[in-house]
Short mmCIF file of C-alpha atoms in Angstrom, two decimals:
data_model
loop_
_atom_site.label_atom_id
_atom_site.label_comp_id
_atom_site.label_asym_id
_atom_site.label_seq_id
_atom_site.Cartn_x
_atom_site.Cartn_y
_atom_site.Cartn_z
CA UNK A 1 -74.24 16.28 -13.28
CA UNK A 2 -76.02 18.06 -16.02
CA UNK A 3 -77.00 16.05 -19.04
CA UNK A 4 -79.30 18.41 -20.76
CA UNK A 5 -77.92 21.00 -23.10
CA UNK A 6 -80.88 23.34 -23.16
CA UNK A 7 -78.53 26.19 -22.20
CA UNK A 8 -76.64 28.16 -24.69
CA UNK A 9 -74.13 26.42 -26.89
CA UNK A 10 -71.38 28.49 -25.29
CA UNK A 11 -72.25 27.19 -21.87
CA UNK A 12 -72.37 23.62 -23.11
CA UNK A 13 -69.01 24.09 -24.75
CA UNK A 14 -67.55 25.48 -21.53
CA UNK A 15 -68.84 22.47 -19.60
CA UNK A 16 -67.33 20.05 -22.09
CA UNK A 17 -63.96 21.73 -21.94
CA UNK A 18 -63.89 21.48 -18.13
CA UNK A 19 -64.69 17.77 -18.29
CA UNK A 20 -61.96 17.23 -20.85
CA UNK A 21 -59.50 19.13 -18.72
CA UNK A 22 -60.25 17.00 -15.65
CA UNK A 23 -59.91 13.82 -17.69
CA UNK A 24 -56.56 14.94 -19.06
CA UNK A 25 -55.28 15.76 -15.58
CA UNK A 26 -56.34 12.39 -14.16
CA UNK A 27 -54.71 10.59 -17.08
CA UNK A 28 -51.46 12.47 -16.50
CA UNK A 29 -51.53 11.56 -12.82
CA UNK A 30 -52.05 7.87 -13.59
CA UNK A 31 -49.25 7.96 -16.15
CA UNK A 32 -46.86 9.49 -13.65
CA UNK A 33 -47.71 6.92 -11.03
CA UNK A 34 -47.23 4.08 -13.49
CA UNK A 35 -43.84 5.42 -14.59
CA UNK A 36 -42.60 5.71 -11.01
CA UNK A 37 -43.85 2.21 -10.27
CA UNK A 38 -42.09 0.71 -13.25
CA UNK A 39 -38.88 2.50 -12.33
CA UNK A 40 -38.95 1.12 -8.81
CA UNK A 41 -39.65 -2.42 -9.96
CA UNK A 42 -36.88 -2.21 -12.58
CA UNK A 43 -34.37 -0.86 -10.12
CA UNK A 44 -35.02 -3.71 -7.76
CA UNK A 45 -34.92 -6.52 -10.25
CA UNK A 46 -32.46 -5.56 -13.01
CA UNK A 47 -29.02 -7.29 -12.77
CA UNK A 48 -25.99 -5.20 -11.98
CA UNK A 49 -23.53 -4.71 -14.85
CA UNK A 50 -20.91 -7.45 -14.92
CA UNK A 51 -17.41 -6.38 -13.91
CA UNK A 52 -15.67 -8.35 -16.60
CA UNK A 53 -11.94 -8.04 -16.46
CA UNK A 54 -11.87 -7.72 -20.21
CA UNK A 55 -13.57 -4.41 -20.04
CA UNK A 56 -10.29 -2.88 -18.97
CA UNK A 57 -8.38 -1.83 -22.08
CA UNK A 58 -5.64 -4.43 -22.36
CA UNK A 59 -2.09 -3.73 -23.32
CA UNK A 60 -2.47 -0.03 -23.00
CA UNK A 61 0.70 2.03 -23.09
CA UNK A 62 0.49 2.56 -19.35
CA UNK A 63 0.98 -1.14 -18.83
CA UNK A 64 4.45 -1.00 -20.25
CA UNK A 65 5.42 2.56 -19.49
CA UNK A 66 4.00 3.58 -16.17
CA UNK A 67 4.61 7.06 -14.98
CA UNK A 68 7.99 7.49 -13.38
CA UNK A 69 7.74 7.21 -9.64
CA UNK A 70 9.71 8.71 -6.86
CA UNK A 71 12.88 6.89 -5.89
CA UNK A 72 14.24 6.34 -9.35
CA UNK A 73 15.73 2.93 -9.82
CA UNK A 74 19.40 2.29 -9.95
CA UNK A 75 20.80 -0.30 -12.28
CA UNK A 76 24.24 -1.42 -11.23
CA UNK A 77 25.82 -4.07 -13.37
CA UNK A 78 28.21 -6.83 -12.44
CA UNK A 79 27.48 -7.27 -8.81
CA UNK A 80 27.86 -3.65 -7.82
CA UNK A 81 24.59 -3.62 -6.03
CA UNK A 82 22.65 -0.84 -4.44
CA UNK A 83 24.68 1.57 -2.37
CA UNK A 84 21.81 2.11 0.03
CA UNK A 85 21.80 -1.05 2.08
CA UNK A 86 20.12 -1.58 5.36
CA UNK A 87 16.59 -2.10 6.51
CA UNK A 88 14.19 0.68 5.85
CA UNK A 89 10.61 0.92 6.83
CA UNK A 90 9.70 3.63 4.41
CA UNK A 91 6.44 3.24 2.62
CA UNK A 92 7.06 2.91 -1.06
CA UNK A 93 5.31 5.01 -3.66
CA UNK A 94 2.27 3.40 -5.10
CA UNK A 95 2.05 4.67 -8.61
CA UNK A 96 1.64 1.23 -10.09
CA UNK A 97 -1.16 0.13 -12.30
CA UNK A 98 -3.85 -1.81 -10.62
CA UNK A 99 -6.09 -4.34 -12.22
CA UNK A 100 -9.38 -4.79 -10.47
CA UNK A 101 -9.57 -8.39 -11.36
CA UNK A 102 -12.60 -9.56 -9.50
CA UNK A 103 -15.43 -8.15 -7.54
CA UNK A 104 -16.52 -9.07 -4.08
CA UNK A 105 -18.85 -11.57 -5.65
CA UNK A 106 -15.84 -13.58 -6.71
CA UNK A 107 -14.28 -13.65 -3.27
CA UNK A 108 -13.78 -17.16 -2.03
CA UNK A 109 -15.92 -17.99 0.89
CA UNK A 110 -13.88 -20.92 2.11
CA UNK A 111 -11.07 -18.87 3.59
CA UNK A 112 -10.36 -15.25 4.29
CA UNK A 113 -8.63 -13.70 1.35
CA UNK A 114 -6.21 -10.80 1.64
CA UNK A 115 -8.87 -8.25 0.74
CA UNK A 116 -12.58 -8.23 0.03
CA UNK A 117 -12.12 -7.09 -3.54
CA UNK A 118 -9.06 -8.77 -4.95
CA UNK A 119 -7.02 -6.35 -6.96
CA UNK A 120 -3.68 -7.03 -8.46
CA UNK A 121 -1.00 -4.42 -8.73
CA UNK A 122 2.71 -4.48 -9.32
CA UNK A 123 3.42 -2.55 -6.15
CA UNK A 124 6.64 -2.74 -4.19
CA UNK A 125 6.71 -4.14 -0.67
CA UNK A 126 5.93 -1.78 2.18
CA UNK A 127 9.40 -2.41 3.54
CA UNK A 128 12.39 -2.67 1.27
CA UNK A 129 14.34 -5.92 1.65
CA UNK A 130 17.41 -5.46 3.76
CA UNK A 131 20.81 -7.12 3.63
CA UNK A 132 21.28 -10.04 5.97
CA UNK A 133 23.33 -9.47 9.09
CA UNK A 134 26.96 -10.03 8.25
CA UNK A 135 28.54 -11.74 11.19
CA UNK A 136 27.58 -15.12 12.60
CA UNK A 137 24.31 -15.15 10.77
CA UNK A 138 22.32 -18.37 10.93
CA UNK A 139 21.25 -20.19 7.81
CA UNK A 140 18.36 -18.64 5.95
CA UNK A 141 14.97 -19.81 7.03
CA UNK A 142 13.66 -19.92 3.49
CA UNK A 143 15.09 -19.96 0.01
CA UNK A 144 13.66 -18.32 -3.07
CA UNK A 145 14.28 -20.40 -6.16
CA UNK A 146 12.41 -20.95 -9.39
CA UNK A 147 11.54 -24.54 -8.62
CA UNK A 148 7.97 -23.72 -7.97
CA UNK A 149 7.57 -23.04 -11.64
CA UNK A 150 8.00 -19.30 -11.52
CA UNK B 1 17.29 -14.24 13.65
CA UNK B 2 16.53 -16.75 16.32
CA UNK B 3 15.60 -19.35 13.75
CA UNK B 4 15.49 -22.03 16.37
CA UNK B 5 12.47 -20.44 17.99
CA UNK B 6 10.39 -20.49 14.84
CA UNK B 7 7.76 -23.12 14.23
CA UNK B 8 8.61 -25.01 11.07
CA UNK B 9 6.88 -27.48 8.80
CA UNK B 10 8.09 -28.84 5.47
CA UNK B 11 6.34 -31.01 2.92
CA UNK B 12 5.76 -31.42 -0.78
CA UNK B 13 2.75 -30.27 -2.77
CA UNK B 14 1.88 -28.84 -6.17
CA UNK B 15 4.90 -30.58 -7.60
CA UNK B 16 7.39 -28.76 -5.45
CA UNK B 17 8.62 -28.26 -1.89
CA UNK B 18 6.62 -26.43 0.72
CA UNK B 19 7.93 -24.66 3.79
CA UNK B 20 5.85 -23.08 6.51
CA UNK B 21 7.38 -20.93 9.23
CA UNK B 22 5.49 -19.31 12.07
CA UNK B 23 6.90 -16.78 14.48
CA UNK B 24 4.99 -18.34 17.36
CA UNK B 25 5.62 -22.10 17.41
CA UNK B 26 2.44 -22.71 19.35
CA UNK B 27 0.42 -21.93 16.26
CA UNK B 28 2.22 -24.36 14.02
CA UNK B 29 -0.36 -27.16 14.05
CA UNK B 30 -3.24 -24.88 13.17
CA UNK B 31 -1.13 -23.17 10.54
CA UNK B 32 -0.15 -26.47 8.96
CA UNK B 33 -3.77 -27.56 8.71
CA UNK B 34 -4.78 -24.30 7.07
CA UNK B 35 -1.91 -24.52 4.62
CA UNK B 36 -2.71 -28.11 3.72
CA UNK B 37 -6.33 -27.21 3.04
CA UNK B 38 -5.37 -24.23 0.91
CA UNK B 39 -2.93 -26.24 -1.19
CA UNK B 40 -5.45 -29.01 -1.73
CA UNK B 41 -8.05 -26.49 -2.82
CA UNK B 42 -5.74 -24.72 -5.25
CA UNK B 43 -4.67 -28.04 -6.74
CA UNK B 44 -8.18 -29.25 -7.45
CA UNK B 45 -9.09 -25.85 -8.88
CA UNK B 46 -6.08 -24.98 -11.00
CA UNK B 47 -4.02 -28.05 -11.85
CA UNK B 48 -3.32 -28.53 -15.53
CA UNK B 49 -2.50 -32.17 -14.89
CA UNK B 50 -5.76 -33.22 -13.27
CA UNK B 51 -8.69 -34.09 -15.49
CA UNK B 52 -11.06 -33.30 -12.64
CA UNK B 53 -9.72 -29.83 -11.98
CA UNK B 54 -11.86 -26.81 -12.67
CA UNK B 55 -9.25 -25.57 -15.09
CA UNK B 56 -9.43 -28.78 -17.10
CA UNK B 57 -13.23 -28.69 -17.15
CA UNK B 58 -13.29 -25.08 -18.30
CA UNK B 59 -10.84 -25.84 -21.11
CA UNK B 60 -12.82 -28.90 -22.20
CA UNK B 61 -16.19 -27.14 -22.32
CA UNK B 62 -15.97 -26.39 -26.03
CA UNK B 63 -16.22 -22.65 -25.62
CA UNK B 64 -19.30 -22.72 -23.42
CA UNK B 65 -19.55 -20.83 -20.12
CA UNK B 66 -18.73 -23.00 -17.14
CA UNK B 67 -19.69 -22.28 -13.53
CA UNK B 68 -16.60 -22.12 -11.36
CA UNK B 69 -15.75 -21.80 -7.68
CA UNK B 70 -14.79 -18.49 -6.13
CA UNK B 71 -11.25 -19.79 -5.70
CA UNK B 72 -10.85 -20.64 -9.37
CA UNK B 73 -12.34 -17.29 -10.33
CA UNK B 74 -9.78 -15.60 -8.13
CA UNK B 75 -6.93 -17.62 -9.61
CA UNK B 76 -8.09 -16.86 -13.13
CA UNK B 77 -8.34 -13.20 -12.21
CA UNK B 78 -4.73 -13.28 -11.12
CA UNK B 79 -3.72 -14.89 -14.39
CA UNK B 80 -5.63 -12.35 -16.45
CA UNK B 81 -4.20 -9.52 -14.37
CA UNK B 82 -0.72 -10.85 -15.03
CA UNK B 83 -1.37 -10.71 -18.75
CA UNK B 84 -2.74 -7.21 -18.60
CA UNK B 85 -0.09 -5.79 -16.28
CA UNK B 86 2.66 -7.13 -18.52
CA UNK B 87 1.03 -6.31 -21.85
CA UNK B 88 0.76 -10.00 -22.57
CA UNK B 89 4.32 -11.01 -21.69
CA UNK B 90 2.92 -13.33 -19.04
CA UNK B 91 0.05 -15.12 -20.76
CA UNK B 92 -2.11 -17.77 -19.13
CA UNK B 93 -3.10 -19.17 -22.52
CA UNK B 94 0.28 -20.82 -23.06
CA UNK B 95 -0.95 -24.26 -22.03
CA UNK B 96 -0.85 -25.64 -25.56
CA UNK B 97 2.60 -24.15 -26.08
CA UNK B 98 3.91 -25.94 -23.00
CA UNK B 99 2.45 -29.22 -24.17
CA UNK B 100 4.04 -28.77 -27.58
CA UNK B 101 7.34 -28.25 -25.81
CA UNK B 102 6.93 -31.49 -23.92
CA UNK B 103 5.76 -30.13 -20.57
CA UNK B 104 2.62 -32.24 -20.77
CA UNK B 105 2.70 -33.81 -17.32
CA UNK B 106 4.03 -32.86 -13.95
CA UNK B 107 7.58 -31.66 -14.18
CA UNK B 108 9.22 -34.57 -12.41
CA UNK B 109 7.76 -36.89 -15.05
CA UNK B 110 8.11 -34.60 -18.02
CA UNK B 111 11.83 -34.12 -17.56
CA UNK B 112 12.39 -37.89 -17.77
CA UNK B 113 11.68 -37.95 -21.51
CA UNK B 114 14.27 -36.60 -23.87
CA UNK B 115 12.89 -37.61 -27.25
CA UNK B 116 12.40 -35.10 -30.03
CA UNK B 117 9.48 -32.73 -30.12
CA UNK B 118 6.52 -34.24 -31.93
CA UNK B 119 4.08 -31.36 -32.03
CA UNK B 120 4.36 -28.05 -33.87
CA UNK B 121 5.04 -25.02 -31.74
CA UNK B 122 1.95 -23.19 -30.59
CA UNK B 123 1.93 -19.50 -29.69
CA UNK B 124 -0.38 -18.40 -26.90
CA UNK B 125 -4.05 -18.55 -27.66
CA UNK B 126 -4.72 -14.97 -26.64
CA UNK B 127 -5.68 -14.05 -23.10
CA UNK B 128 -8.21 -11.45 -24.22
CA UNK B 129 -10.43 -14.24 -25.48
CA UNK B 130 -10.84 -15.72 -22.03
CA UNK B 131 -13.97 -14.38 -20.37
CA UNK B 132 -14.50 -14.32 -16.64
CA UNK B 133 -17.89 -13.20 -15.40
CA UNK B 134 -17.41 -12.73 -11.67
CA UNK B 135 -21.07 -11.92 -11.11
CA UNK B 136 -22.38 -15.10 -12.64
CA UNK B 137 -19.24 -16.90 -11.51
CA UNK B 138 -18.69 -18.32 -14.99
CA UNK B 139 -15.66 -18.77 -17.18
CA UNK B 140 -15.57 -19.14 -20.93
CA UNK B 141 -12.46 -20.55 -22.57
CA UNK B 142 -12.44 -20.63 -26.38
CA UNK B 143 -12.54 -24.09 -27.85
CA UNK B 144 -9.12 -25.59 -28.33
CA UNK B 145 -7.40 -23.19 -25.93
CA UNK B 146 -5.53 -24.58 -22.93
CA UNK B 147 -4.82 -22.49 -19.89
CA UNK B 148 -1.80 -22.74 -17.65
CA UNK B 149 -2.16 -20.85 -14.41
CA UNK B 150 1.08 -22.41 -13.26
CA UNK B 151 3.12 -19.97 -11.29
CA UNK B 152 0.50 -17.32 -10.58
CA UNK B 153 -1.79 -19.88 -8.97
CA UNK B 154 1.05 -21.09 -6.79
CA UNK B 155 1.93 -17.55 -5.79
CA UNK B 156 -1.72 -16.85 -5.09
CA UNK B 157 -1.87 -19.92 -2.89
CA UNK B 158 1.11 -18.61 -0.95
CA UNK B 159 -0.51 -15.22 -0.48
CA UNK B 160 -3.86 -16.68 0.51
CA UNK B 161 -2.36 -19.19 2.90
CA UNK B 162 -0.12 -16.62 4.57
CA UNK B 163 -2.99 -14.17 5.04
CA UNK B 164 -5.32 -16.85 6.31
CA UNK B 165 -2.81 -18.28 8.75
CA UNK B 166 -1.74 -14.89 10.08
CA UNK B 167 -5.36 -13.99 10.69
CA UNK B 168 -6.07 -17.31 12.38
CA UNK B 169 -3.10 -17.57 14.71
CA UNK B 170 -2.47 -13.88 15.16
CA UNK B 171 1.24 -14.12 14.51
CA UNK B 172 3.80 -13.82 11.78
CA UNK B 173 3.98 -16.47 9.06
CA UNK B 174 6.11 -17.27 6.04
CA UNK B 175 4.83 -19.59 3.32
CA UNK B 176 7.29 -20.81 0.72
CA UNK B 177 5.94 -22.77 -2.24
CA UNK B 178 8.86 -23.90 -4.31
CA UNK B 179 10.65 -20.61 -3.82
CA UNK B 180 7.66 -18.32 -4.14
CA UNK B 181 7.48 -16.71 -0.73
CA UNK B 182 4.70 -14.79 0.97
CA UNK B 183 4.86 -13.39 4.49
CA UNK B 184 2.06 -11.97 6.61
CA UNK B 185 1.51 -10.82 10.14
CA UNK B 186 4.09 -9.42 12.49
CA UNK B 187 7.51 -10.74 11.46
CA UNK B 188 10.13 -11.93 13.92
CA UNK B 189 12.13 -9.15 15.51
CA UNK B 190 14.91 -9.43 12.97
CA UNK B 191 12.70 -10.17 10.03
CA UNK B 192 12.62 -13.24 7.83
CA UNK B 193 16.06 -14.28 6.65
CA UNK B 194 15.74 -15.54 3.09
CA UNK B 195 18.33 -17.00 0.78
CA UNK B 196 18.05 -15.95 -2.84
CA UNK B 197 19.18 -18.75 -5.08
CA UNK B 198 20.58 -18.74 -8.56
CA UNK B 199 19.44 -22.00 -10.04
CA UNK B 200 22.66 -22.40 -11.97
CA UNK B 201 23.88 -24.01 -8.79
CA UNK B 202 20.92 -26.27 -8.14
CA UNK B 203 21.86 -29.88 -7.54
CA UNK B 204 18.84 -31.94 -8.46
CA UNK B 205 20.27 -35.15 -7.03
CA UNK B 206 20.91 -33.70 -3.63
CA UNK B 207 18.02 -31.26 -3.91
CA UNK B 208 20.38 -28.63 -2.64
CA UNK B 209 20.74 -25.09 -3.77
CA UNK B 210 23.38 -22.52 -3.14
CA UNK B 211 22.16 -19.17 -1.95
CA UNK B 212 23.70 -16.39 -3.96
CA UNK B 213 22.64 -13.81 -1.45
CA UNK B 214 20.81 -13.66 1.83
CA UNK B 215 18.39 -10.87 2.58
CA UNK B 216 15.81 -9.95 5.19
CA UNK B 217 12.19 -9.33 4.29
CA UNK B 218 9.39 -8.20 6.57
CA UNK B 219 6.29 -8.11 4.44
CA UNK B 220 4.92 -8.86 1.00
CA UNK B 221 6.25 -11.46 -1.36
CA UNK B 222 9.44 -12.61 -2.99
CA UNK B 223 9.63 -14.69 -6.15
CA UNK B 224 12.39 -16.00 -8.35
CA UNK B 225 12.05 -16.97 -11.99
CA UNK B 226 14.74 -18.76 -13.90
CA UNK B 227 15.33 -20.41 -17.24
CA UNK B 228 17.36 -23.03 -15.40
CA UNK B 229 15.16 -24.27 -12.59
CA UNK B 230 12.58 -26.04 -14.72
CA UNK B 231 14.51 -26.98 -17.80
CA UNK B 232 14.50 -30.16 -19.85
CA UNK B 233 15.71 -31.56 -23.14
CA UNK B 234 13.88 -32.66 -26.23
CA UNK B 235 16.31 -34.05 -28.72
CA UNK B 236 19.05 -31.48 -29.15
CA UNK B 237 16.93 -28.65 -27.83
CA UNK B 238 17.35 -27.37 -24.30
CA UNK B 239 14.00 -26.03 -23.18
CA UNK B 240 12.54 -24.28 -20.16
CA UNK B 241 9.09 -23.40 -18.90
CA UNK B 242 8.97 -19.63 -19.36
CA UNK B 243 7.33 -19.29 -22.74
CA UNK B 244 7.36 -16.26 -24.98
CA UNK B 245 3.65 -16.05 -25.77
CA UNK B 246 4.28 -14.59 -29.20
CA UNK B 247 6.35 -17.51 -30.46
CA UNK B 248 5.41 -20.43 -28.26
CA UNK B 249 9.12 -20.98 -27.71
CA UNK B 250 10.99 -20.77 -24.42
CA UNK B 251 11.89 -17.14 -23.92
CA UNK B 252 15.35 -16.26 -25.18
CA UNK B 253 16.39 -13.97 -22.39
CA UNK B 254 19.58 -12.22 -21.43
CA UNK B 255 18.75 -13.21 -17.83
CA UNK B 256 19.07 -16.66 -16.39
CA UNK B 257 17.49 -15.77 -13.05
CA UNK B 258 15.39 -12.87 -11.80
CA UNK B 259 14.26 -12.33 -8.20
CA UNK B 260 11.72 -9.65 -7.32
CA UNK B 261 10.24 -8.41 -4.05
CA UNK B 262 6.76 -6.93 -4.16
CA UNK B 263 3.64 -6.17 -2.16
CA UNK B 264 2.37 -9.70 -2.78
CA UNK B 265 3.84 -12.94 -3.96
CA UNK B 266 1.56 -12.81 -7.00
CA UNK B 267 2.98 -9.43 -7.96
CA UNK B 268 6.54 -10.61 -7.37
CA UNK B 269 5.92 -13.67 -9.51
CA UNK B 270 4.34 -11.71 -12.33
CA UNK B 271 7.23 -9.26 -12.36
CA UNK B 272 9.99 -11.85 -12.20
CA UNK B 273 8.44 -13.93 -14.98
CA UNK B 274 7.84 -10.91 -17.18
CA UNK B 275 11.41 -9.75 -16.61
CA UNK B 276 12.72 -12.98 -18.09
CA UNK B 277 10.56 -12.49 -21.18
CA UNK B 278 11.38 -8.79 -21.54
CA UNK B 279 15.15 -9.16 -21.38
CA UNK B 280 17.10 -5.92 -21.17
CA UNK B 281 13.92 -3.84 -21.10
CA UNK B 282 13.10 -5.36 -17.74
CA UNK B 283 15.63 -3.21 -15.89
CA UNK B 284 13.89 0.02 -16.81
CA UNK B 285 10.45 -1.50 -16.33
CA UNK B 286 11.20 -2.81 -12.85
CA UNK B 287 12.87 0.45 -11.91
CA UNK B 288 9.87 2.50 -12.95
CA UNK B 289 7.69 0.25 -10.83
CA UNK B 290 10.11 0.66 -7.88
CA UNK B 291 10.23 -3.12 -7.51
CA UNK B 292 13.41 -4.25 -5.77
CA UNK B 293 14.92 -6.87 -8.04
CA UNK B 294 18.04 -8.87 -8.69
CA UNK B 295 18.72 -9.97 -12.25
CA UNK B 296 21.46 -12.44 -13.14
CA UNK B 297 22.93 -12.68 -16.63
CA UNK B 298 23.97 -15.96 -18.18
CA UNK B 299 27.59 -15.12 -17.44
CA UNK B 300 26.78 -14.57 -13.77
CA UNK B 301 26.79 -10.78 -13.89
CA UNK B 302 24.27 -9.25 -11.54
CA UNK B 303 22.11 -6.16 -11.97
CA UNK B 304 20.13 -4.83 -9.02
CA UNK B 305 17.16 -2.51 -9.22
CA UNK B 306 15.25 -0.26 -6.83
CA UNK B 307 17.17 -0.64 -3.60
CA UNK B 308 17.69 -4.36 -3.76
CA UNK B 309 20.14 -4.85 -0.89
CA UNK B 310 23.84 -4.96 -1.48
CA UNK B 311 25.46 -8.36 -1.00
CA UNK B 312 26.32 -9.08 2.61
CA UNK B 313 29.69 -10.05 3.89
CA UNK B 314 28.94 -13.69 4.24
CA UNK B 315 29.80 -16.22 1.63
CA UNK B 316 27.22 -18.48 0.10
CA UNK B 317 26.72 -21.85 1.61
CA UNK B 318 25.28 -24.95 0.01
CA UNK B 319 22.14 -26.22 1.69
CA UNK B 320 18.93 -27.90 0.88
CA UNK B 321 16.09 -25.57 0.03
CA UNK B 322 14.74 -24.17 3.25
CA UNK B 323 16.94 -26.31 5.41
CA UNK B 324 17.78 -23.47 7.68
CA UNK B 325 18.26 -24.28 11.28
#
């Protein structure tokens, strides 16, 4: 490395500029490396955003007025029930609102739950309830009442 | 349905009757053990009447975050979902309202007292103020607020137990917790024959109920809500347990009983309870959701929604809940 500046001032100036350029380049490289390093460390250690159920807008209009679905309901007063009796295995439309109530982190570990991420939706059953057989039917095996508090 | 070939177990838990049916009787013992464990777990997590329950501890924490079990977090999620899906018509923060109405201990005890109400009515505390952090597994209940997971926790227990049992024994199962029914796994060939009761005919002395209609279900859940089933008196007032969150009073509904079938028992329970609170609006609401439902007016008139089956040819017969052969 040259330390004497007995050459012309222009040459000395040129040498200084080259040194400055190299220094700037090395500094930029170090800065880039540091930035990438910080990003990696942050990505590995920062907590995931909490899936709080309250982040879902409550009481939105869709909760009370969901989009009309196929198979429009029939309302038949005074015991004149549905005119489409009989068991059907048709899959019902699934246009209902769903509330993603918990994440997998909230899944109980003590027993298998119905799904890994428990979501709640007001969806109809896969199979529409059917009328009981008419003749010589045995007693029902279960009874739905409100005595459970529902 | 060859009911005689089903495995059957009956008991009492969570303040009501419990019925377990399995399509393969050989799996009954294992199924019963799983059900018993599930009911015990839900009771210690969600009971409003146990000081040592997680629910009681969360409500008594003075507004501080409380670590909770995965099961309680799931039950609270169901309660919060019920509030959101019904725009607040089913509100888990009605605990104080129920106490003000005299439902301050388990129902069998609470109905014994008929004195006048001593506390002012208390509207719901506001479900949006309850914070569940499922990542940290913490719950924050504002100070002074009391939660009542009541029916949704019971329905959740039915869903969880049915799913667990079906997975364990590899066969069809029906779990009935006080009338909230969940089925899972392959059903019997002719489905599950279920009586749908109108609690106007419930005989508390004989613990018998008259089925208004009998239907067959194959999957999902079925729940019935009524202003008659859990009713009591305080002075001259006749009260029931379905509270209008906005007033803190028992809901004044045009329906005395609503039964709903849905994908899960939790969903069926949410819908049937909300239908009582919503009154006439419930018919349109349930129809738009395509939820098969049967709604009974106070005069006995019936409205059916979304392909709820027509009444069969058989007449109703009086029988104890789930006393089928």
